[in-house]
PDB file of C-alpha atoms in Angstrom:
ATOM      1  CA  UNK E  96      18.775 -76.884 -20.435  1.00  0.00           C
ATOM      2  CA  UNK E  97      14.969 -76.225 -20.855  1.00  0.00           C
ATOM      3  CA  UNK E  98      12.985 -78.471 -23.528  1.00  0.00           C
ATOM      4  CA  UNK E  99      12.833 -75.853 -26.416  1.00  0.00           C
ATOM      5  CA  UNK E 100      16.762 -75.410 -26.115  1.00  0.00           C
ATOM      6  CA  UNK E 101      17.371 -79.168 -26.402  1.00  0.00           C
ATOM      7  CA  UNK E 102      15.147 -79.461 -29.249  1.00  0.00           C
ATOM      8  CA  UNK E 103      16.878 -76.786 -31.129  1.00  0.00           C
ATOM      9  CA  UNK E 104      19.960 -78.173 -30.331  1.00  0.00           C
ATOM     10  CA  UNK E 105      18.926 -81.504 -31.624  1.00  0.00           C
ATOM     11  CA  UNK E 106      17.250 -79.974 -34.793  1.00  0.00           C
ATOM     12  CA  UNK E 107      20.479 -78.230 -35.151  1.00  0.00           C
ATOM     13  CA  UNK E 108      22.826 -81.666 -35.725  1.00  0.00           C
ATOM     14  CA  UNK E 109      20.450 -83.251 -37.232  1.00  0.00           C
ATOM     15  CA  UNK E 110      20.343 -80.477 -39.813  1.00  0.00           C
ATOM     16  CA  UNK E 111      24.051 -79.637 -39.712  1.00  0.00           C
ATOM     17  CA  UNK E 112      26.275 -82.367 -38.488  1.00  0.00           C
ATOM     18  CA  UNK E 113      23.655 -85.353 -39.782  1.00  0.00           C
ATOM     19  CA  UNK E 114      25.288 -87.517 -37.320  1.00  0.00           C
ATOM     20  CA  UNK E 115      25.153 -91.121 -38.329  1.00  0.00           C
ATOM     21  CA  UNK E 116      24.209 -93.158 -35.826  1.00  0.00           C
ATOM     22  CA  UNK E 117      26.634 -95.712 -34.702  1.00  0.00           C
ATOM     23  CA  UNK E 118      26.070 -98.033 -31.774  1.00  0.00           C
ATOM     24  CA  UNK E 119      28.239 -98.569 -28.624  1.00  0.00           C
ATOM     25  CA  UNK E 120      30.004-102.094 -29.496  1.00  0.00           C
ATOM     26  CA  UNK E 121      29.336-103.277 -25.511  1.00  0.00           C
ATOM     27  CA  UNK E 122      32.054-105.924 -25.803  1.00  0.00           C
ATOM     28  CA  UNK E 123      32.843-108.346 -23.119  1.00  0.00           C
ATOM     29  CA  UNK E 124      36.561-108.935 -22.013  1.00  0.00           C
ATOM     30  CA  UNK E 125      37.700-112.346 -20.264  1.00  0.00           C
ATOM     31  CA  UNK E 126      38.048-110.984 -16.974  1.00  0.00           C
ATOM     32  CA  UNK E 127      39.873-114.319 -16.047  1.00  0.00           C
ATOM     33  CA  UNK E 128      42.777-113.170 -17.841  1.00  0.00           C
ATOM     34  CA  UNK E 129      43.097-110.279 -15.586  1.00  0.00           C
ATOM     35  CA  UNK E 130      45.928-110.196 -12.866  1.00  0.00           C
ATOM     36  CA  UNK E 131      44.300-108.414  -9.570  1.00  0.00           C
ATOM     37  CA  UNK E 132      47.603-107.000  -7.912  1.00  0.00           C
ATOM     38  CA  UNK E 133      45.363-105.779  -4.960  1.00  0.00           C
ATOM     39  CA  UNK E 134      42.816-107.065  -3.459  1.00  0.00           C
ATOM     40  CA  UNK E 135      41.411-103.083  -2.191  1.00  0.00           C
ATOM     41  CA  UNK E 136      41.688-101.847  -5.733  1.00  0.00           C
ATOM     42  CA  UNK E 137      38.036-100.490  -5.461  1.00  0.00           C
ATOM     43  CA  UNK E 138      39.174 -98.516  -2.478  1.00  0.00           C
ATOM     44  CA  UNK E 139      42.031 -97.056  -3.715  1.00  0.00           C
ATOM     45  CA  UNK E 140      40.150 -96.213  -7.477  1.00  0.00           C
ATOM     46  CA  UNK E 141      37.407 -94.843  -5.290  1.00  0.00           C
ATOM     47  CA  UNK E 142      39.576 -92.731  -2.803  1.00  0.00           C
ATOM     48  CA  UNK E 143      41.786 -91.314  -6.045  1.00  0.00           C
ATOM     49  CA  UNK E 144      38.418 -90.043  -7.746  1.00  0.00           C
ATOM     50  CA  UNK E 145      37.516 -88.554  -5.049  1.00  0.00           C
ATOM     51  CA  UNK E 146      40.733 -86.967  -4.789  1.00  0.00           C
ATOM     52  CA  UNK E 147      40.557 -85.956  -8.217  1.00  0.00           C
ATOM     53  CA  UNK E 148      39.490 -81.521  -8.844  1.00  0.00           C
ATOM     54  CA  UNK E 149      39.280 -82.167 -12.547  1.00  0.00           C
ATOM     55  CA  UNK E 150      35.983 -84.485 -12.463  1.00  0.00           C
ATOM     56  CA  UNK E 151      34.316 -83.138  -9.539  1.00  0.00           C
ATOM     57  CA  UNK E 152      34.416 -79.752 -11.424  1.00  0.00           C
ATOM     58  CA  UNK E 153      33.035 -81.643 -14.160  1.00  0.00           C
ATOM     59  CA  UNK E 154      30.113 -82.880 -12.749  1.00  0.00           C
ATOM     60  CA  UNK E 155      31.647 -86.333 -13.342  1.00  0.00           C
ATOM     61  CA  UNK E 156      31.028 -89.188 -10.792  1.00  0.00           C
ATOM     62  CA  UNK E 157      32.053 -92.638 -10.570  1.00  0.00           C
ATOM     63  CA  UNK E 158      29.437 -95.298 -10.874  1.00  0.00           C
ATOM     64  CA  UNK E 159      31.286 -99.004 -11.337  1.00  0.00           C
ATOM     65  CA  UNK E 160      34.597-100.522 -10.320  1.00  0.00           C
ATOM     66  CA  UNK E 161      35.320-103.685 -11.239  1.00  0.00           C
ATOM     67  CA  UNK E 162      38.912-105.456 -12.221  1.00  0.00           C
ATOM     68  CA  UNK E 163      39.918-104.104 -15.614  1.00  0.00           C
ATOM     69  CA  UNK E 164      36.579-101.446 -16.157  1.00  0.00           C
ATOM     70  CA  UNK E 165      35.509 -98.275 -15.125  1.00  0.00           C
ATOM     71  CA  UNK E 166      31.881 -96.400 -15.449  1.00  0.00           C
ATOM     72  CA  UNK E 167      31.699 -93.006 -15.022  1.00  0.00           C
ATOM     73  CA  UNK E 168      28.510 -90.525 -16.083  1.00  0.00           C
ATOM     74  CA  UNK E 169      28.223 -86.784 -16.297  1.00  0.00           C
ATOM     75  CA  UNK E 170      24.360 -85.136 -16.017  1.00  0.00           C
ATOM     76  CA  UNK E 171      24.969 -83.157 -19.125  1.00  0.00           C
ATOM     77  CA  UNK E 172      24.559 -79.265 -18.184  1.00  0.00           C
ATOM     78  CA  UNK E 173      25.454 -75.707 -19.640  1.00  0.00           C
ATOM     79  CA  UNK E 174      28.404 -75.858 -17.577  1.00  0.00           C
ATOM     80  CA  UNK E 175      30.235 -78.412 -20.044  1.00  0.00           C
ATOM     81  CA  UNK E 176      28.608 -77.210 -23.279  1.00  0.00           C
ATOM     82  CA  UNK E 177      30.241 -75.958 -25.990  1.00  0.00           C
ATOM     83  CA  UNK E 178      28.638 -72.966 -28.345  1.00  0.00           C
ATOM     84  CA  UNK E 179      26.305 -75.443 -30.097  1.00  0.00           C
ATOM     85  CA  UNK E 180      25.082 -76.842 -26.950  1.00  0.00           C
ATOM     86  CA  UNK E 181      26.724 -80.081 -27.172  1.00  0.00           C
ATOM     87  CA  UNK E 182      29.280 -80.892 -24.741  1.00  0.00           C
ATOM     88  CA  UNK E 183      32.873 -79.759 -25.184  1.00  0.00           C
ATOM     89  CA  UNK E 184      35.046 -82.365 -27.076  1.00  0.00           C
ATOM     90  CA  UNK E 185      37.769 -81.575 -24.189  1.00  0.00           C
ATOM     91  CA  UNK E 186      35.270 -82.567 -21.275  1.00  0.00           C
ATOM     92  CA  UNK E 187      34.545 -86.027 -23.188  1.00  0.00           C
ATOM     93  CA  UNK E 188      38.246 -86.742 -23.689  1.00  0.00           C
ATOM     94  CA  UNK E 189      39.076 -86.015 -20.175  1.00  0.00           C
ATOM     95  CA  UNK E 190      36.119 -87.991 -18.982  1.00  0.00           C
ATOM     96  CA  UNK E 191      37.396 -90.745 -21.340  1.00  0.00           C
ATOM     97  CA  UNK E 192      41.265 -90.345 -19.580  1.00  0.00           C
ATOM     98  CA  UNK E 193      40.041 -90.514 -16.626  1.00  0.00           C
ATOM     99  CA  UNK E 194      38.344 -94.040 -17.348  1.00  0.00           C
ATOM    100  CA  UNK E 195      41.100 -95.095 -18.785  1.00  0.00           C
ATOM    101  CA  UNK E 196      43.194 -94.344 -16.155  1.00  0.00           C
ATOM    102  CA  UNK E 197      41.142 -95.435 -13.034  1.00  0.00           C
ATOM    103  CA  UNK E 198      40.698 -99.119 -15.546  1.00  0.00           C
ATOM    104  CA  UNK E 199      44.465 -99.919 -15.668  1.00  0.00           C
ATOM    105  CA  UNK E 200      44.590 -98.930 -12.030  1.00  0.00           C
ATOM    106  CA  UNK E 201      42.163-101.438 -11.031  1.00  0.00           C
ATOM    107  CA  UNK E 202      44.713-103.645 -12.153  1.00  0.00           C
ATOM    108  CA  UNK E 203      48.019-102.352 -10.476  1.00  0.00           C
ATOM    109  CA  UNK E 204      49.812-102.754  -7.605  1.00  0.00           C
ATOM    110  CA  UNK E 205      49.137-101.244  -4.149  1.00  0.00           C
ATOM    111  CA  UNK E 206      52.277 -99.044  -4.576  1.00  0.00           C
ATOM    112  CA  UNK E 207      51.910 -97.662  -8.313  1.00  0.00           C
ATOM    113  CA  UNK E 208      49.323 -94.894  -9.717  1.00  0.00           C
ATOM    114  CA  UNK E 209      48.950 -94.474 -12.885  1.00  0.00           C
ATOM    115  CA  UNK E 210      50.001 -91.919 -15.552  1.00  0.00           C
ATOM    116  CA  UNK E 211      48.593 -91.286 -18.976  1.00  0.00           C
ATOM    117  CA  UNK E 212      51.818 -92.054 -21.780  1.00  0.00           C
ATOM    118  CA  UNK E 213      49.425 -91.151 -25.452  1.00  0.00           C
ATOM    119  CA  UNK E 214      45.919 -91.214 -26.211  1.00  0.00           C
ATOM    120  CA  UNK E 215      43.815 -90.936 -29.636  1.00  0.00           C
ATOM    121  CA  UNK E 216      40.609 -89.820 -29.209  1.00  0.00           C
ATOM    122  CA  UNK E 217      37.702 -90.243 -32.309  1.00  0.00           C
ATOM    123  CA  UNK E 218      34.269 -88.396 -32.445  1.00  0.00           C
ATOM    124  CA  UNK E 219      31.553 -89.946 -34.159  1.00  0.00           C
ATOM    125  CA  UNK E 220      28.287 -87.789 -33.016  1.00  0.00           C
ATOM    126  CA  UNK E 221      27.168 -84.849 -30.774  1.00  0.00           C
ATOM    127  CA  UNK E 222      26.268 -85.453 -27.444  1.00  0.00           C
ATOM    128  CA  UNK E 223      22.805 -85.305 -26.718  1.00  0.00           C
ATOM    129  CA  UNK E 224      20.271 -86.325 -23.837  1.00  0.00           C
ATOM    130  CA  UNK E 225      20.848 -85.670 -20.208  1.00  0.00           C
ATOM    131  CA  UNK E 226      23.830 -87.775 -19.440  1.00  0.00           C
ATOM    132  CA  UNK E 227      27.004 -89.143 -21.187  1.00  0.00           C
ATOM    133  CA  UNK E 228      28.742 -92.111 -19.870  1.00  0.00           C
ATOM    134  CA  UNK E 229      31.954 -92.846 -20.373  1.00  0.00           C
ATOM    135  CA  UNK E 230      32.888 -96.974 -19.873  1.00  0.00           C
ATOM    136  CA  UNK E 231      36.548 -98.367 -20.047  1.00  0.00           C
ATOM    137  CA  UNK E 232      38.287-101.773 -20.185  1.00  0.00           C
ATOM    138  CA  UNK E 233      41.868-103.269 -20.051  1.00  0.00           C
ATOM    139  CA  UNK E 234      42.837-104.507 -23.133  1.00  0.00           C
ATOM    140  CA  UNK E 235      46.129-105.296 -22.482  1.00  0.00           C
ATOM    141  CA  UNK E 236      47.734-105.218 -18.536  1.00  0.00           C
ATOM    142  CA  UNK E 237      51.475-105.112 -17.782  1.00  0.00           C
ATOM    143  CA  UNK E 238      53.365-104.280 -14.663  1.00  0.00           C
ATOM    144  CA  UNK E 239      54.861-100.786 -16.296  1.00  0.00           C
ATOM    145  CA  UNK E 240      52.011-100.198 -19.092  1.00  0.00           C
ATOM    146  CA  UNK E 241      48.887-100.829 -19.784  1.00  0.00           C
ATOM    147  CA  UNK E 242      46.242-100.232 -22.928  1.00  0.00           C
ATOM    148  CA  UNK E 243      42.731 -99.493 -22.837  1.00  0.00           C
ATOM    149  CA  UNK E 244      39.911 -98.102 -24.780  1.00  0.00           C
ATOM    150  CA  UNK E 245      37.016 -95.907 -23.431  1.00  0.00           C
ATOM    151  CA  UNK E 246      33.821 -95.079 -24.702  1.00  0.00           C
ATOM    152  CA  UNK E 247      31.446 -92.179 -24.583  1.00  0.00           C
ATOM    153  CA  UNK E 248      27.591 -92.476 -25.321  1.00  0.00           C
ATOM    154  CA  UNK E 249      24.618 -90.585 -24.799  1.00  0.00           C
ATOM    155  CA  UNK E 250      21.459 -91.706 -23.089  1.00  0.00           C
ATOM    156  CA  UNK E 251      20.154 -93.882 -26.194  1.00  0.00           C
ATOM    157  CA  UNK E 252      23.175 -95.335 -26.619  1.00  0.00           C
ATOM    158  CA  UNK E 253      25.127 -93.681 -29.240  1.00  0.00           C
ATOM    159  CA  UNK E 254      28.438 -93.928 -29.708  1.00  0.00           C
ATOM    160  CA  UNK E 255      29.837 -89.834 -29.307  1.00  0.00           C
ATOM    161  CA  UNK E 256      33.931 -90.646 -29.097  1.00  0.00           C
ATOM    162  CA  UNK E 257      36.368 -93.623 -28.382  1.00  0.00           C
ATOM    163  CA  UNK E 258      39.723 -93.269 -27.420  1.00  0.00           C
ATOM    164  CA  UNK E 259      42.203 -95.850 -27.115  1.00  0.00           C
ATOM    165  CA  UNK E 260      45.121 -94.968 -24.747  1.00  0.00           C
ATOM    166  CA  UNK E 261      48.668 -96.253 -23.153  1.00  0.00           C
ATOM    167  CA  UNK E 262      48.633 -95.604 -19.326  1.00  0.00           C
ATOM    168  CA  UNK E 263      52.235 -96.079 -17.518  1.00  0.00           C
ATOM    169  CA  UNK E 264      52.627 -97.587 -14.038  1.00  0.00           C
ATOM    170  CA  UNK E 265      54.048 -95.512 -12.255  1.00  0.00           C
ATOM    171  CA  UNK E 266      55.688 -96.512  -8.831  1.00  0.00           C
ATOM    172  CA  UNK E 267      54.831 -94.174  -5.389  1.00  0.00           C
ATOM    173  CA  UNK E 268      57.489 -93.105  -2.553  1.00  0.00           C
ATOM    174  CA  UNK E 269      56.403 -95.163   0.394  1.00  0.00           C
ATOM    175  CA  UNK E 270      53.351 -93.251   2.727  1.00  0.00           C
ATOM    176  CA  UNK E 271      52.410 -91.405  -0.397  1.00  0.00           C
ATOM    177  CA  UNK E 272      48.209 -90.790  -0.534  1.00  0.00           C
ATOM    178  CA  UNK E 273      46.242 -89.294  -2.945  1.00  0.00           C
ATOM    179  CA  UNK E 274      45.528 -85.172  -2.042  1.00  0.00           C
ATOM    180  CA  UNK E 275      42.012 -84.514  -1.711  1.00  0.00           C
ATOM    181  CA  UNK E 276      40.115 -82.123  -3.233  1.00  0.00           C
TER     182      UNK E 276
END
């Protein structure tokens, strides 16, 4: 967007929405507790991203993998906005799925994907800046479900949504590979 639109657009929830401003809580999980299943999980998360329509369409991309977490970032652009110029609540909750779901797969076996069971999804402020990233952590990890929660801020931080979500395990027909895109 060019300057003058972003300041309107920022002039606009500040005078509308008054967004209070509420931190990302950046908490730390014992990643000793986690149970790698395999050791190429980073492969396999990074080859079913990239197999994945729904972010690259997005402008989404993949920026961390690590055993129970996710990072992901989208350059925010008119192409995800909604009327008011932020970006649409349905882009940040997939974004926030997605993180979810690539997490719990960090943590499952060679042979299982994973499949979204129920997420809840809360909005606390417009998204604003250039980029949005969306981070998100195993809570709990089981062989057949897992629970995380996922995160979207903007570039100073602010906390825009937080979803918490149940992700099942789901078990693949031997040979099977993700499709790419």
């Amino acid at each position: 967007m060019k300057h003058i639109e972003r300041v309107l657009i920022s002039e606009l929830s500040r005078a509308i929405l008054k967004p209070r401003r509420i931190r990302s809580e950046n908490r730390e999980v014992d990643m000793a507790n986690y149970v790698v299943r395999d050791p190429d999980f980073e492969a396999r998360v990074r080859a079913g991203f990239a197999a994945q329509g729904a972010m690259n369409l997005m402008g989404i991309r993949l920026v961390s993998v690590k055993p129970g977490a996710i990072e992901m970032v989208l350059d925010i652009t008119n192409k995800v906005s909604q009327q008011q110029g932020f970006v649409h609540g349905g882009v940040i909750t997939a974004g926030l799925d997605s993180a979810s779901g690539f997490a719990a797969q960090t943590l499952s076996a060679p042979s299982y994907e994973v499949l979204t069971i129920e997420f809840k999804t809360s909005f606390f402020a417009p998204s604003t800046g250039d980029s949005l990233t969306f981070r998100s952590q195993v809570l709990k990890s089981g062989r057949r479900v897992s629970y995380c929660e996922a995160e979207a801020f903007t570039d100073d931080r602010t906390l825009v949504a937080k979803m918490s979500t149940s992700i099942a395990m789901v078990e693949m027909p031997e040979g099977w590979s993700p499709k790419s895109s």
